[in-house]
DNA sequence: ACAATCAACTTGTCTATACATCTAAAAAAA
DNA sequence: TTTTTTTAGATGTATAGACAAGTTGATTGT
């Protein structure tokens, strides 16, 4: 348990949309913002319930509810007698993590690197419009990125992006940030679906992934929405010998 | 919204382990039990907060907390002015559905059938104890079931079951019910983890699944808990050409 | 007969208070 | 110095009371 002094509370309710929310919800929102913005860092101690009570003039039970719910949602960790701390990391959910192949590789203590093979802006073809679920005259971006773990190919990422929602997609530096990171900031994705299959790779894929034609591959097709608008459709292909998909449910 | 009259509350705290739990936790446990046992059925209206207050002599805030948390966990649905109802179904998440291969096949309008290849009761080997996370001297069941979709093999299900939690496992009729269905009724599973891989089948698996040795297979290893106790560990193997894993997240 | 109003009941939120339990550090005792 | 005790502060739980807001059905008025 780290032991940094608690941050001050003067600006707790700043920069918040003034929607007509209950107090406990505003508190949750404000604290989430402090965490996601990095102002309150991992393992840092946050103000105690009574400090918030004194600073904001609300009831302790209200503060307690906000902190309790944020704890249940995995943003905070509380220890009786000690205080409330920013939790290690928002473990997204189930298979969501695989979006971020870079982070995953880094978490294993390995080196991640990627090569941008294709990046083009175009009108959607009929097939793309179908899988992307947009009107045909909408602009799209199409990209193919090859990801490496310790200089060994681990994923081919073919992606089609809705240009309306992510207009700066083609201006990204794909060596520095993954497409996932940009898309998350441009149009936070709230919903999605996967289709996971075991298939054999074709000739091009074999060469790109540096594998034999007989090696089974794990293919993940994924479509992701932000609200009602589809953001992106991706096809991720992994060598079976170098990749496992992990997920958990419940809790 | 269905409109059944609220059930009575005389026996709310019966059949409950008398662990030293907070009142709100006991309430949650009792209500969960009513639901999982089928006594309170889907869409049925459950007692209002004030009814519980009158019947059990606890504070409304305490009841409110229990009901609010059960709602957040997806067991209940609440409507202001109307009441509290048993939720549709613990829509577990993402890949949970694949547990029920029988239902999945039926949903496609196809015929499901299964063959019980192995069923034995034993002490857990060291390896099984490790993967199952139980003490070595615990009894286990081990089963292998082959599932068919329209008389074509679609899944090999190898399973190890904690005999303490599911004592009647070996007395089930595996032709009538899947192991999943029995386990769900014996020890409702609340948590689990998956490991998905693309692999090549061995000789025995090729024969059982009626596939070539070169055909990639989708392997799912899954462990499932009920509370803190592990219930079962399973390995599911599917021919890549006959099976896709579908899941969605968000909402 | 129809419409508007009201009453009763429900969940949703907020407050003030109280006591329990846990922790760490200060104070007291050895 | 070392050990023990106390104390202050933190979270955890429980209660009683109040008001807001949504829904339904009964009542009232036209």
XYZ file of C-alpha atoms (C1' of nucleotides) in Angstrom:
562
model
C 0.000 0.000 0.000
C 1.620 3.209 -1.142
C 1.447 6.206 1.131
C 1.199 9.481 -0.693
C -0.593 12.326 1.066
C -4.169 12.785 0.003
C -4.760 15.277 -2.807
C -6.741 18.452 -2.183
C -10.392 18.724 -3.024
C -10.874 22.315 -4.134
C -11.413 21.330 -7.750
C -13.337 18.106 -7.277
C -16.449 19.295 -9.039
C -14.698 21.269 -11.799
C -14.787 20.326 -15.460
C -17.881 18.225 -14.932
C -20.878 18.337 -17.250
C -23.635 19.890 -15.141
C -26.156 17.188 -15.877
C -28.906 16.822 -13.274
C -27.274 13.895 -11.527
C -27.600 12.685 -7.946
C -24.805 13.776 -5.662
C -23.346 10.297 -5.325
C -23.207 9.956 -9.104
C -21.458 13.303 -9.477
C -18.951 12.210 -6.881
C -18.309 8.996 -8.781
C -17.894 10.890 -12.019
C -15.534 13.412 -10.471
C -13.368 10.755 -8.900
C -13.310 8.675 -12.085
C -12.121 11.769 -13.929
C -9.318 12.371 -11.434
C -8.175 8.816 -11.986
C -8.519 8.590 -15.755
C -6.832 11.956 -16.214
C -3.900 10.709 -14.201
C -4.210 13.429 -11.578
C -4.746 10.748 -8.952
C -2.304 7.980 -9.677
C -2.289 4.260 -9.080
C -1.922 3.267 -5.428
C -2.217 6.890 -4.358
C -4.365 7.514 -1.306
C -7.444 9.580 -2.019
C -9.278 11.817 0.477
C -11.055 10.085 3.321
C -14.814 10.141 3.611
C -14.774 12.711 6.385
C -12.449 14.976 4.400
C -14.889 14.983 1.504
C -17.719 15.634 3.941
C -15.943 18.677 5.356
C -14.857 19.957 1.948
C -18.123 19.556 0.076
C -20.719 19.640 2.821
C -22.400 16.386 1.894
C -23.347 13.493 4.141
C -20.852 10.754 4.820
C -23.329 8.101 3.728
C -23.441 9.739 0.319
C -19.670 9.786 0.014
C -19.598 6.233 1.297
C -21.963 5.098 -1.414
C -19.900 6.700 -4.153
C -16.663 5.171 -2.887
C -18.268 1.804 -2.264
C -19.657 1.600 -5.778
C -16.402 2.720 -7.361
C -14.711 0.001 -5.349
C -17.187 -2.598 -6.576
C -16.509 -1.410 -10.111
C -12.806 -1.913 -9.650
C -11.582 1.678 -9.693
C -10.703 1.896 -6.010
C -9.412 -0.322 -3.240
C -10.418 0.317 0.351
C -8.806 -0.895 3.567
C -10.480 -0.504 6.893
C -8.380 1.623 9.188
C -6.087 2.723 6.361
C -7.974 4.573 3.679
C -9.043 4.467 0.055
C -6.587 4.016 -2.790
C -6.613 4.140 -6.566
C -6.786 0.550 -7.829
C -4.103 -1.078 -9.906
C -5.801 -0.933 -13.260
C -9.234 -1.073 -14.811
C -9.381 -4.678 -15.949
C -11.621 -3.882 -18.862
C -13.726 -6.999 -19.175
C -13.505 -10.443 -20.576
C -11.847 -10.349 -23.925
C -11.668 -6.621 -24.237
C -8.026 -6.553 -23.320
C -6.936 -8.203 -26.496
C -7.723 -4.952 -28.241
C -4.543 -3.663 -26.834
C -1.960 -6.102 -28.062
C 0.805 -3.630 -27.225
C -0.143 -3.459 -23.559
C -0.550 -7.190 -23.400
C 2.914 -7.814 -24.746
C 4.356 -5.188 -22.417
C 2.590 -6.813 -19.470
C 4.491 -10.012 -20.243
C 7.684 -8.001 -20.030
C 8.342 -8.371 -23.738
C 9.102 -5.876 -26.468
C 6.290 -4.782 -28.767
C 6.794 -3.360 -32.244
C 4.508 -2.947 -35.225
C 4.789 -2.425 -38.974
C 2.214 -0.530 -40.976
C 1.703 -2.532 -44.145
C -1.290 -0.768 -45.680
C -3.064 2.524 -44.970
C -5.572 3.971 -47.385
C -8.614 6.173 -47.434
C -11.466 5.150 -49.684
C -15.125 4.811 -50.271
C -16.424 1.648 -48.730
C -16.965 -1.249 -51.078
C -20.278 -3.010 -50.882
C -18.776 -5.800 -48.830
C -17.119 -3.429 -46.396
C -20.294 -1.409 -46.103
C -22.097 -4.597 -45.175
C -19.651 -5.730 -42.511
C -19.213 -2.206 -41.235
C -22.922 -1.495 -41.360
C -22.564 1.992 -42.839
C -24.032 3.526 -45.964
C -22.003 2.865 -49.087
C -21.089 6.477 -49.752
C -19.443 6.858 -46.358
C -15.715 7.279 -46.316
C -13.603 4.656 -44.624
C -10.001 3.975 -43.753
C -8.424 0.626 -44.328
C -5.257 -0.448 -42.561
C -3.145 -3.549 -42.156
C -0.690 -3.655 -39.265
C 1.690 -6.455 -38.349
C 2.452 -6.736 -34.631
C 5.576 -8.291 -33.165
C 6.408 -9.696 -29.754
C 10.172 -9.796 -29.292
C 10.555 -9.427 -33.085
C 8.381 -12.492 -33.706
C 5.124 -11.808 -35.586
C 2.153 -12.355 -33.326
C -0.800 -10.640 -34.990
C -1.998 -9.441 -38.377
C -4.497 -6.652 -37.776
C -6.718 -5.811 -40.730
C -9.019 -2.938 -39.938
C -11.760 -0.879 -41.525
C -12.604 2.368 -39.755
C -15.609 4.657 -40.030
C -14.062 7.911 -41.282
C -16.939 10.011 -40.005
C -16.260 9.042 -36.402
C -12.481 8.891 -36.615
C -11.467 11.549 -39.168
C -7.807 11.733 -38.125
C -7.215 8.003 -38.309
C -4.787 8.185 -41.233
C -2.687 10.869 -39.555
C -1.738 8.663 -36.629
C 1.767 7.429 -36.008
C 1.123 3.718 -35.843
C 4.588 3.029 -34.524
C 3.908 5.074 -31.408
C 0.288 4.252 -30.690
C -1.891 1.321 -31.643
C -5.010 1.973 -33.672
C -6.960 0.872 -30.629
C -5.576 3.720 -28.568
C -6.534 6.358 -31.107
C -9.994 4.927 -31.651
C -10.633 4.823 -27.931
C -9.854 8.520 -27.605
C -11.736 9.552 -30.754
C -14.919 7.579 -30.202
C -14.998 5.650 -26.908
C -16.367 2.250 -27.760
C -19.124 0.948 -25.572
C -20.220 -2.231 -27.254
C -18.885 -4.899 -29.505
C -19.014 -8.454 -30.727
C -16.442 -11.140 -31.423
C -16.318 -14.111 -33.690
C -13.492 -16.496 -32.845
C -12.394 -19.273 -35.181
C -9.544 -21.688 -35.732
C -8.408 -21.591 -39.365
C -5.428 -22.343 -41.568
C -3.520 -19.352 -42.914
C -3.153 -18.553 -46.614
C 0.189 -18.076 -48.337
C 0.502 -14.348 -47.670
C -0.400 -14.777 -44.022
C 2.128 -17.565 -43.625
C 4.863 -15.313 -44.878
C 3.831 -12.362 -42.784
C 3.527 -14.419 -39.611
C 6.592 -16.536 -40.422
C 4.773 -19.823 -39.898
C 4.189 -23.081 -41.745
C 1.075 -23.508 -43.851
C -0.002 -26.297 -41.517
C 0.002 -24.188 -38.372
C -3.499 -23.428 -37.079
C -4.297 -19.783 -36.451
C -6.713 -18.086 -34.122
C -8.840 -15.608 -36.029
C -10.856 -12.967 -34.200
C -13.325 -10.845 -36.099
C -14.611 -7.954 -34.097
C -17.028 -5.112 -34.650
C -17.243 -2.248 -32.212
C -19.821 0.458 -31.601
C -19.864 3.824 -29.890
C -23.490 4.204 -28.947
C -25.456 3.388 -32.079
C -22.678 4.099 -34.557
C -20.259 1.424 -35.622
C -16.691 2.577 -35.245
C -14.552 -0.164 -36.639
C -14.435 -3.731 -37.852
C -11.256 -5.702 -37.463
C -9.859 -9.113 -38.301
C -7.061 -10.257 -36.041
C -5.032 -13.317 -37.001
C -2.662 -14.979 -34.531
C -0.364 -17.974 -34.880
C -1.810 -20.699 -32.693
C 1.576 -21.518 -31.239
C 2.219 -17.962 -30.057
C -1.117 -16.763 -28.819
C -3.835 -17.642 -26.326
C -7.010 -15.721 -25.718
C -7.776 -15.296 -22.050
C -10.993 -14.059 -20.546
C -12.972 -14.232 -17.372
C -16.538 -13.577 -16.397
C -18.484 -12.904 -13.252
C -17.504 -10.853 -10.205
C -43.615 -6.470 -16.646
C -45.329 -9.521 -15.254
C -47.737 -9.069 -12.392
C -47.684 -11.902 -9.926
C -48.449 -11.127 -6.321
C -45.413 -10.842 -4.100
C -44.352 -14.028 -2.320
C -44.484 -14.289 1.445
C -41.476 -13.714 3.610
C -41.854 -16.084 6.505
C -38.989 -18.293 5.372
C -36.643 -15.685 3.982
C -33.823 -16.471 6.371
C -34.285 -20.252 6.405
C -31.770 -22.709 5.009
C -29.035 -20.132 5.225
C -25.588 -20.873 6.595
C -25.394 -18.879 9.808
C -22.085 -17.270 8.996
C -21.428 -13.999 10.784
C -22.470 -11.848 7.838
C -23.820 -8.307 7.774
C -27.578 -8.056 7.465
C -27.485 -6.685 3.922
C -25.291 -9.597 2.833
C -27.636 -12.122 4.409
C -30.526 -10.473 2.595
C -28.679 -10.712 -0.698
C -27.853 -14.341 -0.068
C -31.423 -15.195 0.888
C -32.880 -13.501 -2.166
C -30.311 -15.084 -4.471
C -31.309 -18.449 -3.062
C -35.003 -17.801 -3.697
C -34.152 -17.015 -7.293
C -31.683 -19.778 -8.025
C -33.937 -22.355 -6.371
C -36.755 -21.296 -8.636
C -39.049 -20.328 -5.781
C -39.125 -16.791 -7.100
C -39.431 -16.999 -10.842
C -38.385 -14.783 -13.705
C -40.353 -11.545 -13.977
C -42.119 -12.259 -10.718
C -42.545 -9.302 -8.419
C -40.679 -9.689 -5.144
C -41.612 -8.077 -1.818
C -41.283 -4.308 -1.609
C -38.731 -2.698 0.652
C -41.331 -1.736 3.225
C -42.743 -5.254 3.273
C -39.316 -6.649 4.103
C -38.891 -3.942 6.732
C -42.175 -4.925 8.378
C -41.518 -8.660 8.121
C -37.921 -8.736 9.311
C -37.644 -5.600 11.410
C -34.624 -4.196 9.612
C -34.107 -0.694 8.312
C -35.255 0.253 4.834
C -31.802 1.529 3.938
C -30.426 -1.918 4.649
C -33.006 -3.581 2.442
C -32.437 -0.915 -0.162
C -28.723 -1.647 -0.220
C -29.288 -5.362 -0.689
C -31.769 -4.852 -3.517
C -29.680 -2.144 -5.155
C -26.586 -4.337 -5.210
C -28.477 -7.355 -6.509
C -29.825 -5.105 -9.248
C -26.328 -3.913 -10.133
C -25.271 -7.544 -10.287
C -28.035 -8.323 -12.729
C -30.263 -10.516 -10.582
C -33.097 -8.029 -10.164
C -34.760 -5.264 -12.112
C -36.305 -2.310 -10.299
C -38.854 0.197 -11.525
C -39.710 3.300 -9.589
C -43.379 3.287 -8.688
C -43.826 -0.339 -9.699
C -41.614 -2.605 -7.657
C -38.728 -5.036 -7.862
C -38.738 -8.016 -10.202
C -36.622 -11.077 -10.846
C -34.435 -10.328 -13.867
C -34.741 -12.196 -17.144
C -31.747 -14.412 -16.743
C -28.253 -14.033 -15.457
C -26.956 -13.041 -18.894
C -23.555 -14.001 -17.719
C -21.415 -12.421 -20.343
C -19.644 -12.912 -23.550
C -18.643 -16.487 -23.994
C -20.680 -18.013 -21.230
C -23.363 -19.246 -23.604
C -21.122 -21.815 -25.157
C -21.489 -23.827 -21.984
C -24.766 -24.960 -23.321
C -23.864 -26.562 -26.595
C -27.221 -28.318 -26.689
C -29.161 -25.073 -26.551
C -26.902 -23.506 -29.096
C -27.429 -26.295 -31.587
C -31.168 -26.224 -30.962
C -31.213 -22.463 -31.520
C -29.819 -23.080 -34.983
C -32.724 -25.414 -35.614
C -30.479 -28.455 -35.700
C -30.570 -31.774 -33.891
C -28.354 -32.251 -30.850
C -27.216 -35.590 -29.536
C -24.413 -36.668 -27.239
C -22.477 -39.816 -26.402
C -21.015 -40.470 -22.977
C -17.556 -41.909 -23.615
C -16.105 -41.927 -20.103
C -17.559 -41.464 -16.633
C -15.601 -42.306 -13.533
C -15.322 -41.351 -9.923
C -11.870 -41.067 -8.464
C -9.437 -39.326 -6.236
C -7.933 -36.356 -7.995
C -4.473 -36.832 -9.398
C -1.922 -34.215 -8.579
C -2.371 -32.581 -11.954
C -6.133 -32.517 -11.669
C -5.904 -31.175 -8.150
C -3.743 -28.374 -9.473
C -6.009 -27.384 -12.339
C -9.075 -27.862 -10.236
C -7.564 -26.083 -7.271
C -8.824 -28.574 -4.688
C -6.975 -30.587 -2.096
C -5.579 -33.838 -3.392
C -7.707 -36.108 -1.245
C -10.940 -34.621 -2.534
C -13.110 -36.820 -4.673
C -13.727 -35.882 -8.255
C -15.699 -37.051 -11.248
C -14.171 -37.278 -14.663
C -16.274 -37.424 -17.812
C -15.791 -37.288 -21.546
C -18.796 -36.503 -23.707
C -18.960 -36.260 -27.486
C -21.554 -33.817 -28.821
C -23.145 -33.998 -32.257
C -24.920 -31.441 -34.408
C -27.028 -33.233 -37.023
C -25.029 -36.407 -36.342
C -21.742 -34.653 -37.112
C -19.315 -34.409 -34.169
C -18.945 -30.830 -33.034
C -17.406 -30.961 -29.555
C -15.336 -33.193 -27.300
C -16.080 -32.234 -23.724
C -13.569 -33.446 -21.156
C -14.578 -32.476 -17.671
C -13.400 -32.777 -14.092
C -15.991 -32.039 -11.425
C -15.638 -31.294 -7.710
C -17.525 -34.192 -6.112
C -18.109 -32.293 -2.899
C -20.175 -29.640 -4.644
C -21.874 -31.904 -7.173
C -22.296 -35.268 -5.421
C -24.896 -36.642 -7.844
C -22.922 -35.887 -10.983
C -22.401 -39.538 -11.940
C -26.094 -40.348 -11.572
C -27.158 -37.942 -14.311
C -28.598 -39.070 -17.614
C -26.203 -37.368 -19.969
C -28.403 -38.114 -22.965
C -31.227 -36.043 -21.500
C -29.357 -33.183 -19.878
C -25.952 -31.692 -20.483
C -23.472 -31.652 -17.640
C -23.751 -27.888 -17.681
C -27.434 -28.037 -16.801
C -26.880 -30.297 -13.814
C -23.932 -28.282 -12.529
C -25.907 -25.070 -12.788
C -28.670 -26.489 -10.602
C -26.314 -28.132 -8.104
C -23.912 -25.257 -7.574
C -24.835 -22.051 -9.445
C -21.611 -20.802 -10.977
C -20.838 -17.170 -10.516
C -17.354 -16.782 -11.891
C -15.047 -18.345 -14.394
C -12.167 -18.016 -16.783
C -11.476 -19.122 -20.342
C -8.382 -19.918 -22.304
C -8.964 -20.126 -26.044
C -6.426 -21.583 -28.443
C -6.098 -22.850 -31.985
C -4.393 -26.241 -32.023
C -4.040 -29.362 -34.130
C -5.890 -32.461 -32.911
C -4.173 -35.699 -31.935
C -5.030 -39.066 -33.434
C -7.789 -39.971 -30.977
C -9.417 -36.589 -31.341
C -9.303 -36.844 -35.132
C -11.195 -40.091 -35.005
C -13.749 -38.897 -32.513
C -14.420 -35.665 -34.380
C -14.174 -37.342 -37.803
C -11.693 -34.839 -39.159
C -8.305 -34.821 -40.886
C -5.156 -34.455 -38.821
C -4.483 -31.180 -40.606
C -7.736 -29.525 -39.576
C -7.252 -26.795 -36.973
C -9.373 -27.059 -33.840
C -10.640 -24.468 -31.402
C -9.800 -25.477 -27.858
C -11.473 -23.821 -24.902
C -10.256 -24.520 -21.401
C -12.571 -23.227 -18.747
C -12.645 -23.198 -14.968
C -15.743 -22.194 -13.070
C -16.385 -21.146 -9.478
C -19.409 -20.935 -7.226
C -18.370 -18.322 -4.703
C -14.911 -19.322 -3.511
C -15.170 -22.990 -4.425
C -14.179 -24.263 -7.824
C -16.911 -26.378 -9.341
C -15.504 -27.756 -12.546
C -12.722 -27.558 -15.079
C -13.429 -28.428 -18.671
C -11.603 -28.737 -21.971
C -13.794 -28.289 -25.032
C -12.426 -29.167 -28.441
C -14.213 -28.133 -31.645
C -13.404 -28.744 -35.315
C -12.495 -25.371 -36.790
C -14.641 -25.964 -39.827
C -17.785 -26.624 -37.829
C -17.600 -24.184 -34.972
C -17.322 -20.473 -34.272
C -17.236 -18.843 -30.904
C -19.443 -15.794 -30.668
C -19.489 -13.232 -27.918
C -20.344 -9.650 -27.283
C -19.460 -7.109 -24.654
C -20.812 -3.827 -23.391
C -24.370 -2.672 -22.737
C -69.280 8.523 -20.171
C -65.202 10.887 -19.872
C -61.614 13.609 -17.835
C -59.096 15.436 -14.158
C -57.665 14.963 -9.541
C -56.224 12.618 -5.650
C -54.473 8.924 -2.650
C -51.616 5.071 -1.850
C -47.662 2.694 -2.751
C -43.369 2.095 -4.913
C -38.395 3.092 -5.624
C -34.585 6.896 -5.434
C -31.940 9.906 -2.836
C -30.017 12.393 1.148
C -29.132 13.411 5.870
C -27.693 12.854 10.779
C -26.333 9.762 14.086
C -24.460 5.772 16.242
C -21.538 2.063 17.033
C -18.226 -1.629 15.383
C -13.742 -2.833 13.575
C -9.315 -2.188 11.908
C -4.726 0.305 11.712
C -0.913 3.018 12.953
C 1.242 5.968 15.741
C 1.613 8.192 20.117
C 1.836 7.681 25.003
C 2.611 5.172 29.053
C 4.556 1.451 31.618
C 7.953 -1.994 32.337
C 15.180 0.491 25.480
C 11.390 -2.481 25.022
C 6.767 -3.643 25.639
C 2.118 -2.549 26.445
C -1.714 0.461 26.340
C -4.157 4.172 24.644
C -5.841 7.175 21.212
C -7.060 9.133 16.858
C -8.616 8.318 12.483
C -10.129 5.400 8.869
C -13.676 2.299 6.818
C -17.989 -0.871 7.633
C -22.538 -1.314 8.981
C -27.140 -0.121 10.703
C -30.945 2.915 11.859
C -34.675 6.525 11.645
C -36.484 10.067 9.222
C -37.451 13.005 5.336
C -38.577 14.300 0.752
C -38.615 13.476 -4.452
C -40.514 11.096 -8.269
C -42.929 7.510 -10.890
C -47.151 4.429 -11.335
C -51.596 2.760 -10.591
C -56.233 2.790 -9.351
C -59.914 5.051 -6.996
C -62.398 9.210 -6.523
C -64.397 13.249 -7.991
C -66.118 16.656 -11.215
C -67.977 17.817 -15.560
